[in-house]
PDB file of C-alpha atoms in Angstrom:
ATOM      1  CA  SER A 239      10.575 -48.182 -67.243  1.00 53.00           C
ATOM      2  CA  HIS A 240      14.153 -47.796 -68.576  1.00 60.00           C
ATOM      3  CA  LEU A 241      14.409 -44.108 -67.499  1.00 61.00           C
ATOM      4  CA  SER A 242      16.202 -43.008 -64.336  1.00 67.00           C
ATOM      5  CA  PHE A 243      14.548 -41.111 -61.491  1.00 61.00           C
ATOM      6  CA  GLU A 244      16.203 -37.796 -62.475  1.00 69.00           C
ATOM      7  CA  GLU A 245      14.999 -38.118 -66.069  1.00 70.00           C
ATOM      8  CA  LEU A 246      11.447 -38.736 -64.842  1.00 64.00           C
ATOM      9  CA  LEU A 247      11.536 -35.536 -62.716  1.00 70.00           C
ATOM     10  CA  GLN A 248      12.837 -33.518 -65.684  1.00 72.00           C
ATOM     11  CA  MET A 249      10.072 -34.811 -67.951  1.00 70.00           C
ATOM     12  CA  GLN A 250       7.444 -33.985 -65.316  1.00 69.00           C
ATOM     13  CA  SER A 251       8.791 -30.433 -65.067  1.00 73.00           C
ATOM     14  CA  ASP A 252       8.703 -29.983 -68.866  1.00 72.00           C
ATOM     15  CA  VAL A 253       5.096 -31.157 -69.019  1.00 64.00           C
ATOM     16  CA  ARG A 254       4.040 -28.670 -66.317  1.00 69.00           C
ATOM     17  CA  THR A 255       5.802 -25.818 -68.167  1.00 72.00           C
ATOM     18  CA  ARG A 256       4.017 -26.625 -71.462  1.00 69.00           C
ATOM     19  CA  VAL A 257       0.630 -26.809 -69.714  1.00 60.00           C
ATOM     20  CA  SER A 258       1.109 -23.445 -67.998  1.00 63.00           C
ATOM     21  CA  LYS A 259       2.096 -21.785 -71.314  1.00 63.00           C
ATOM     22  CA  GLN A 260      -1.026 -23.108 -72.981  1.00 63.00           C
ATOM     23  CA  VAL A 261      -3.237 -21.712 -70.177  1.00 55.00           C
ATOM     24  CA  THR A 262      -1.597 -18.239 -70.140  1.00 58.00           C
ATOM     25  CA  GLY A 263      -1.174 -18.000 -73.875  1.00 59.00           C
ATOM     26  CA  GLY A 264       2.580 -18.007 -73.674  1.00 51.00           C
ATOM     27  CA  LYS A 265       2.774 -14.803 -71.619  1.00 52.00           C
ATOM     28  CA  LYS A 266       5.012 -14.541 -68.612  1.00 52.00           C
ATOM     29  CA  THR A 267       3.308 -14.015 -65.274  1.00 51.00           C
ATOM     30  CA  THR A 268       4.719 -11.467 -62.849  1.00 52.00           C
ATOM     31  CA  LYS A 269       4.486 -11.717 -59.106  1.00 50.00           C
ATOM     32  CA  PRO A 270       2.731  -8.848 -57.265  1.00 46.00           C
ATOM     33  CA  ALA A 271       5.175  -6.429 -55.711  1.00 45.00           C
ATOM     34  CA  LYS A 272       5.344  -6.409 -51.936  1.00 45.00           C
ATOM     35  CA  ALA A 273       3.961  -3.378 -50.108  1.00 42.00           C
ATOM     36  CA  THR A 274       6.809  -1.332 -48.714  1.00 45.00           C
ATOM     37  CA  ALA A 275       6.896   1.689 -46.458  1.00 45.00           C
ATOM     38  CA  LYS A 276       8.172   4.827 -48.160  1.00 50.00           C
ATOM     39  CA  GLN A 277       9.426   7.880 -46.364  1.00 47.00           C
ATOM     40  CA  GLN A 278       8.642  11.375 -47.521  1.00 50.00           C
ATOM     41  CA  GLN A 279      11.351  13.846 -48.418  1.00 50.00           C
ATOM     42  CA  GLY A 280      13.264  14.904 -45.303  1.00 54.00           C
ATOM     43  CA  LYS A 281      14.448  12.875 -42.336  1.00 62.00           C
ATOM     44  CA  LYS A 282      11.532  13.896 -40.089  1.00 65.00           C
ATOM     45  CA  GLY A 283       8.838  13.149 -42.642  1.00 65.00           C
ATOM     46  CA  PRO A 284       6.091  10.661 -41.791  1.00 68.00           C
ATOM     47  CA  LEU A 285       6.009   7.185 -43.263  1.00 67.00           C
ATOM     48  CA  GLU A 286       3.686   6.492 -46.203  1.00 71.00           C
ATOM     49  CA  MET A 287       2.211   3.019 -45.869  1.00 67.00           C
ATOM     50  CA  SER A 288       0.944   1.195 -48.943  1.00 74.00           C
ATOM     51  CA  ALA A 289      -2.799   0.591 -49.129  1.00 77.00           C
ATOM     52  CA  LYS A 290      -2.150  -2.936 -50.425  1.00 79.00           C
ATOM     53  CA  LYS A 291      -0.471  -3.949 -47.186  1.00 75.00           C
ATOM     54  CA  ARG A 292      -2.785  -4.985 -44.372  1.00 77.00           C
ATOM     55  CA  VAL A 293      -2.418  -2.940 -41.183  1.00 70.00           C
ATOM     56  CA  PRO A 294      -1.835  -5.102 -38.070  1.00 71.00           C
ATOM     57  CA  PHE A 295      -4.508  -5.143 -35.370  1.00 73.00           C
ATOM     58  CA  LEU A 296      -2.138  -3.963 -32.596  1.00 71.00           C
ATOM     59  CA  ARG A 297       0.081  -1.284 -34.033  1.00 65.00           C
ATOM     60  CA  GLN A 298       2.527   0.644 -31.838  1.00 62.00           C
ATOM     61  CA  VAL A 299       2.685   4.172 -33.223  1.00 64.00           C
ATOM     62  CA  ILE A 300       4.609   5.828 -30.367  1.00 68.00           C
ATOM     63  CA  SER A 301       6.914   4.004 -28.006  1.00 69.00           C
ATOM     64  CA  VAL A 302       5.530   4.317 -24.465  1.00 70.00           C
ATOM     65  CA  LYS A 303       7.652   3.715 -21.389  1.00 78.00           C
ATOM     66  CA  LYS A 304       6.425   1.021 -19.065  1.00 80.00           C
ATOM     67  CA  LYS A 305       4.766   2.473 -15.961  1.00 81.00           C
ATOM     68  CA  VAL A 306       6.443   1.326 -12.752  1.00 80.00           C
ATOM     69  CA  ASN A 307       4.414   1.600  -9.561  1.00 83.00           C
ATOM     70  CA  ARG A 308       6.280   3.005  -6.567  1.00 81.00           C
ATOM     71  CA  ASP A 309       5.383   2.379  -2.936  1.00 80.00           C
ATOM     72  CA  PRO A 310       6.577   5.357  -0.840  1.00 75.00           C
ATOM     73  CA  ARG A 311       6.665   3.228   2.321  1.00 74.00           C
ATOM     74  CA  PHE A 312       9.515   1.062   1.029  1.00 76.00           C
ATOM     75  CA  ASP A 313      11.240   3.453  -1.361  1.00 75.00           C
ATOM     76  CA  ASP A 314      14.491   5.231  -0.462  1.00 74.00           C
ATOM     77  CA  LEU A 315      13.402   8.302  -2.445  1.00 74.00           C
ATOM     78  CA  SER A 316      10.777   9.062   0.214  1.00 71.00           C
ATOM     79  CA  GLY A 317      13.408   9.419   2.944  1.00 74.00           C
ATOM     80  CA  GLU A 318      13.576   7.860   6.388  1.00 77.00           C
ATOM     81  CA  TYR A 319      10.468   7.724   8.581  1.00 75.00           C
ATOM     82  CA  LYS A 320      10.871   9.665  11.825  1.00 79.00           C
ATOM     83  CA  PRO A 321       7.832   9.747  14.146  1.00 77.00           C
ATOM     84  CA  GLU A 322       8.778  13.097  15.740  1.00 77.00           C
ATOM     85  CA  ILE A 323       9.001  14.911  12.390  1.00 83.00           C
ATOM     86  CA  PHE A 324       5.842  13.172  11.159  1.00 81.00           C
ATOM     87  CA  MET A 325       3.841  14.273  14.211  1.00 81.00           C
ATOM     88  CA  LYS A 326       5.035  17.874  13.887  1.00 84.00           C
ATOM     89  CA  THR A 327       4.306  18.013  10.159  1.00 86.00           C
ATOM     90  CA  TYR A 328       0.768  16.636  10.474  1.00 86.00           C
ATOM     91  CA  SER A 329      -0.122  18.184  13.825  1.00 85.00           C
ATOM     92  CA  PHE A 330      -2.861  20.239  12.115  1.00 88.00           C
ATOM     93  CA  LEU A 331      -4.874  17.016  11.737  1.00 87.00           C
ATOM     94  CA  ASP A 332      -5.439  16.916  15.521  1.00 86.00           C
ATOM     95  CA  SER A 333      -7.337  20.208  15.428  1.00 88.00           C
ATOM     96  CA  ILE A 334      -9.444  18.979  12.484  1.00 89.00           C
ATOM     97  CA  LYS A 335     -10.317  15.758  14.334  1.00 88.00           C
ATOM     98  CA  LYS A 336     -11.199  17.764  17.435  1.00 88.00           C
ATOM     99  CA  ARG A 337     -13.626  19.951  15.462  1.00 89.00           C
ATOM    100  CA  GLU A 338     -15.180  16.879  13.863  1.00 89.00           C
ATOM    101  CA  LYS A 339     -15.694  15.290  17.287  1.00 88.00           C
ATOM    102  CA  GLU A 340     -17.401  18.427  18.604  1.00 90.00           C
ATOM    103  CA  MET A 341     -19.645  18.508  15.533  1.00 90.00           C
ATOM    104  CA  VAL A 342     -20.666  14.851  16.075  1.00 88.00           C
ATOM    105  CA  GLN A 343     -21.429  15.567  19.731  1.00 90.00           C
ATOM    106  CA  LYS A 344     -23.690  18.490  18.758  1.00 90.00           C
ATOM    107  CA  GLN A 345     -25.516  16.392  16.165  1.00 89.00           C
ATOM    108  CA  LEU A 346     -25.967  13.621  18.722  1.00 87.00           C
ATOM    109  CA  LYS A 347     -27.696  16.022  21.148  1.00 88.00           C
ATOM    110  CA  LYS A 348     -30.074  17.371  18.475  1.00 88.00           C
ATOM    111  CA  CYS A 349     -30.825  14.043  16.748  1.00 86.00           C
ATOM    112  CA  ARG A 350     -34.233  12.418  17.418  1.00 86.00           C
ATOM    113  CA  ASN A 351     -34.017   9.537  14.953  1.00 87.00           C
ATOM    114  CA  VAL A 352     -33.124   6.326  16.818  1.00 86.00           C
ATOM    115  CA  GLU A 353     -31.227   4.722  13.934  1.00 88.00           C
ATOM    116  CA  GLN A 354     -29.275   7.895  13.103  1.00 88.00           C
ATOM    117  CA  LYS A 355     -28.534   8.438  16.798  1.00 88.00           C
ATOM    118  CA  GLU A 356     -27.059   4.931  17.085  1.00 89.00           C
ATOM    119  CA  LYS A 357     -24.790   5.582  14.084  1.00 89.00           C
ATOM    120  CA  LEU A 358     -23.598   8.862  15.614  1.00 88.00           C
ATOM    121  CA  LYS A 359     -22.833   7.065  18.891  1.00 89.00           C
ATOM    122  CA  GLN A 360     -20.750   4.477  17.076  1.00 90.00           C
ATOM    123  CA  LEU A 361     -18.898   7.211  15.205  1.00 90.00           C
ATOM    124  CA  LEU A 362     -18.219   9.109  18.446  1.00 89.00           C
ATOM    125  CA  ASN A 363     -16.927   5.941  20.143  1.00 91.00           C
ATOM    126  CA  ARG A 364     -14.606   5.233  17.216  1.00 90.00           C
ATOM    127  CA  VAL A 365     -13.205   8.781  17.271  1.00 89.00           C
ATOM    128  CA  THR A 366     -12.692   8.572  21.043  1.00 90.00           C
ATOM    129  CA  GLN A 367     -10.883   5.234  20.743  1.00 90.00           C
ATOM    130  CA  GLN A 368      -8.609   6.665  18.050  1.00 89.00           C
ATOM    131  CA  GLU A 369      -7.752   9.600  20.311  1.00 88.00           C
ATOM    132  CA  GLN A 370      -6.938   7.274  23.203  1.00 86.00           C
ATOM    133  CA  ALA A 371      -4.772   5.035  20.987  1.00 88.00           C
ATOM    134  CA  GLN A 372      -2.896   8.061  19.629  1.00 86.00           C
ATOM    135  CA  LYS A 373      -2.385   9.415  23.146  1.00 85.00           C
ATOM    136  CA  LYS A 374      -1.034   6.046  24.284  1.00 83.00           C
ATOM    137  CA  LYS A 375       1.402   5.949  21.348  1.00 84.00           C
ATOM    138  CA  GLN A 376       2.567   9.474  22.137  1.00 84.00           C
ATOM    139  CA  GLU A 377       3.184   8.586  25.786  1.00 82.00           C
ATOM    140  CA  LEU A 378       5.101   5.464  24.772  1.00 81.00           C
ATOM    141  CA  ARG A 379       7.209   7.495  22.333  1.00 83.00           C
ATOM    142  CA  GLU A 380       7.987  10.114  25.004  1.00 83.00           C
ATOM    143  CA  ARG A 381       8.999   7.358  27.430  1.00 81.00           C
ATOM    144  CA  GLU A 382      11.347   5.836  24.848  1.00 81.00           C
ATOM    145  CA  LEU A 383      12.895   9.244  24.143  1.00 82.00           C
ATOM    146  CA  SER A 384      13.387   9.839  27.865  1.00 83.00           C
ATOM    147  CA  LEU A 385      15.182   6.494  28.235  1.00 81.00           C
ATOM    148  CA  LYS A 386      17.410   7.320  25.250  1.00 82.00           C
ATOM    149  CA  ARG A 387      18.354  10.664  26.819  1.00 85.00           C
ATOM    150  CA  GLN A 388      19.262   8.911  30.063  1.00 82.00           C
ATOM    151  CA  ARG A 389      21.434   6.406  28.184  1.00 80.00           C
ATOM    152  CA  ARG A 390      23.240   9.240  26.376  1.00 83.00           C
ATOM    153  CA  GLU A 391      23.897  11.033  29.653  1.00 84.00           C
ATOM    154  CA  LEU A 392      25.315   7.872  31.201  1.00 79.00           C
ATOM    155  CA  ALA A 393      27.501   7.288  28.139  1.00 80.00           C
ATOM    156  CA  LYS A 394      28.844  10.869  28.373  1.00 82.00           C
ATOM    157  CA  GLN A 395      29.689  10.319  32.033  1.00 82.00           C
ATOM    158  CA  GLY A 396      31.563   7.135  31.137  1.00 81.00           C
ATOM    159  CA  LYS A 397      29.015   4.841  32.783  1.00 78.00           C
ATOM    160  CA  LYS A 398      27.452   1.733  31.279  1.00 77.00           C
ATOM    161  CA  PRO A 399      24.007   2.478  29.796  1.00 72.00           C
ATOM    162  CA  PHE A 400      21.044   0.352  30.900  1.00 71.00           C
ATOM    163  CA  PHE A 401      18.518  -1.424  28.680  1.00 74.00           C
ATOM    164  CA  LEU A 402      15.125  -2.362  30.132  1.00 71.00           C
ATOM    165  CA  LYS A 403      13.575  -5.764  29.469  1.00 78.00           C
ATOM    166  CA  LYS A 404      10.034  -6.149  28.178  1.00 78.00           C
ATOM    167  CA  SER A 405       8.791  -7.155  31.634  1.00 81.00           C
ATOM    168  CA  GLU A 406      10.373  -4.050  33.198  1.00 76.00           C
ATOM    169  CA  LYS A 407       8.834  -1.824  30.512  1.00 76.00           C
ATOM    170  CA  ARG A 408       5.457  -3.406  31.222  1.00 79.00           C
ATOM    171  CA  LYS A 409       5.845  -2.630  34.922  1.00 79.00           C
ATOM    172  CA  LEU A 410       6.625   1.023  34.149  1.00 77.00           C
ATOM    173  CA  GLU A 411       3.547   1.245  31.913  1.00 78.00           C
ATOM    174  CA  LEU A 412       1.332  -0.187  34.656  1.00 80.00           C
ATOM    175  CA  ALA A 413       2.784   2.231  37.222  1.00 82.00           C
ATOM    176  CA  GLU A 414       2.085   5.203  34.930  1.00 78.00           C
ATOM    177  CA  LYS A 415      -1.424   3.950  34.227  1.00 79.00           C
ATOM    178  CA  TYR A 416      -2.061   3.574  37.977  1.00 80.00           C
ATOM    179  CA  ALA A 417      -0.866   7.134  38.597  1.00 82.00           C
ATOM    180  CA  GLU A 418      -3.041   8.475  35.755  1.00 79.00           C
ATOM    181  CA  LEU A 419      -6.155   6.683  37.062  1.00 79.00           C
ATOM    182  CA  LYS A 420      -5.496   7.984  40.560  1.00 81.00           C
ATOM    183  CA  ARG A 421      -5.217  11.574  39.284  1.00 81.00           C
ATOM    184  CA  SER A 422      -8.450  11.287  37.289  1.00 81.00           C
ATOM    185  CA  GLY A 423     -10.362   9.604  40.164  1.00 82.00           C
ATOM    186  CA  LYS A 424     -11.130   6.464  38.124  1.00 80.00           C
ATOM    187  CA  LEU A 425      -8.860   4.122  40.055  1.00 79.00           C
ATOM    188  CA  GLU A 426     -11.578   2.546  42.204  1.00 83.00           C
ATOM    189  CA  SER A 427     -13.866   1.727  39.267  1.00 83.00           C
ATOM    190  CA  PHE A 428     -10.925   0.284  37.322  1.00 80.00           C
ATOM    191  CA  LEU A 429      -9.936  -1.956  40.237  1.00 82.00           C
ATOM    192  CA  ASN A 430     -13.544  -3.154  40.663  1.00 85.00           C
ATOM    193  CA  LYS A 431     -13.713  -4.144  36.985  1.00 84.00           C
ATOM    194  CA  LYS A 432     -10.361  -5.876  37.308  1.00 83.00           C
ATOM    195  CA  ARG A 433     -11.592  -7.866  40.344  1.00 85.00           C
ATOM    196  CA  LYS A 434     -14.740  -8.953  38.480  1.00 85.00           C
ATOM    197  CA  ARG A 435     -12.699 -10.143  35.489  1.00 84.00           C
ATOM    198  CA  ASN A 436     -10.343 -12.099  37.732  1.00 82.00           C
ATOM    199  CA  ALA A 437     -13.309 -13.662  39.582  1.00 83.00           C
ATOM    200  CA  ILE A 438     -14.856 -14.811  36.277  1.00 83.00           C
ATOM    201  CA  LYS A 439     -11.527 -16.331  35.215  1.00 80.00           C
ATOM    202  CA  ASP A 440     -11.216 -18.154  38.573  1.00 78.00           C
ATOM    203  CA  LYS A 441     -14.741 -19.616  38.199  1.00 78.00           C
ATOM    204  CA  ARG A 442     -13.906 -20.940  34.733  1.00 79.00           C
ATOM    205  CA  ARG A 443     -10.770 -22.667  36.060  1.00 76.00           C
ATOM    206  CA  LEU A 444     -12.656 -24.414  38.886  1.00 74.00           C
ATOM    207  CA  PRO A 445     -13.754 -28.031  38.164  1.00 68.00           C
TER     208      PRO A 445
END
């Protein structure tokens, strides 16, 4: 009770030392050496790992670069998209689609299975719709190019170029469609369908 706190700690340490010597027979204990990686002779030699050291579960042997996905639609490396060059480059696809359409038409004539025939009809309709949509895009592109040429000519002559509004472009499209239907002889049937649609709309609006 008369001892200080430091003296008590020192006595406790001495007791533990004497007890450990009695258990080990007075021999000094040595700590196990840590497993270290040794390199073979030469700078390019592989590493020798100690068998005492546990190998980690995920071990990176070779450094691998992170893969970065690239979208060619929004990447500058792919160049600028130009519809005219694209159409010329992939123009061979039109002939392939044409042959496929002819093949479907032949199969449709020979087919006797009702279910298979219906699938072929749907496929033929889809191909025809794609052709019509592509033709419409091509006509629209040609119209835009024609307007650009006219603007350039006016600019060369020192005149003010004109820019059509959306409503005016729509009128030009309708005029071209009317002329196309008249040439193909389908104008009357188109107008009849248009009248029927308008009549149905008028009936719905009536109280």
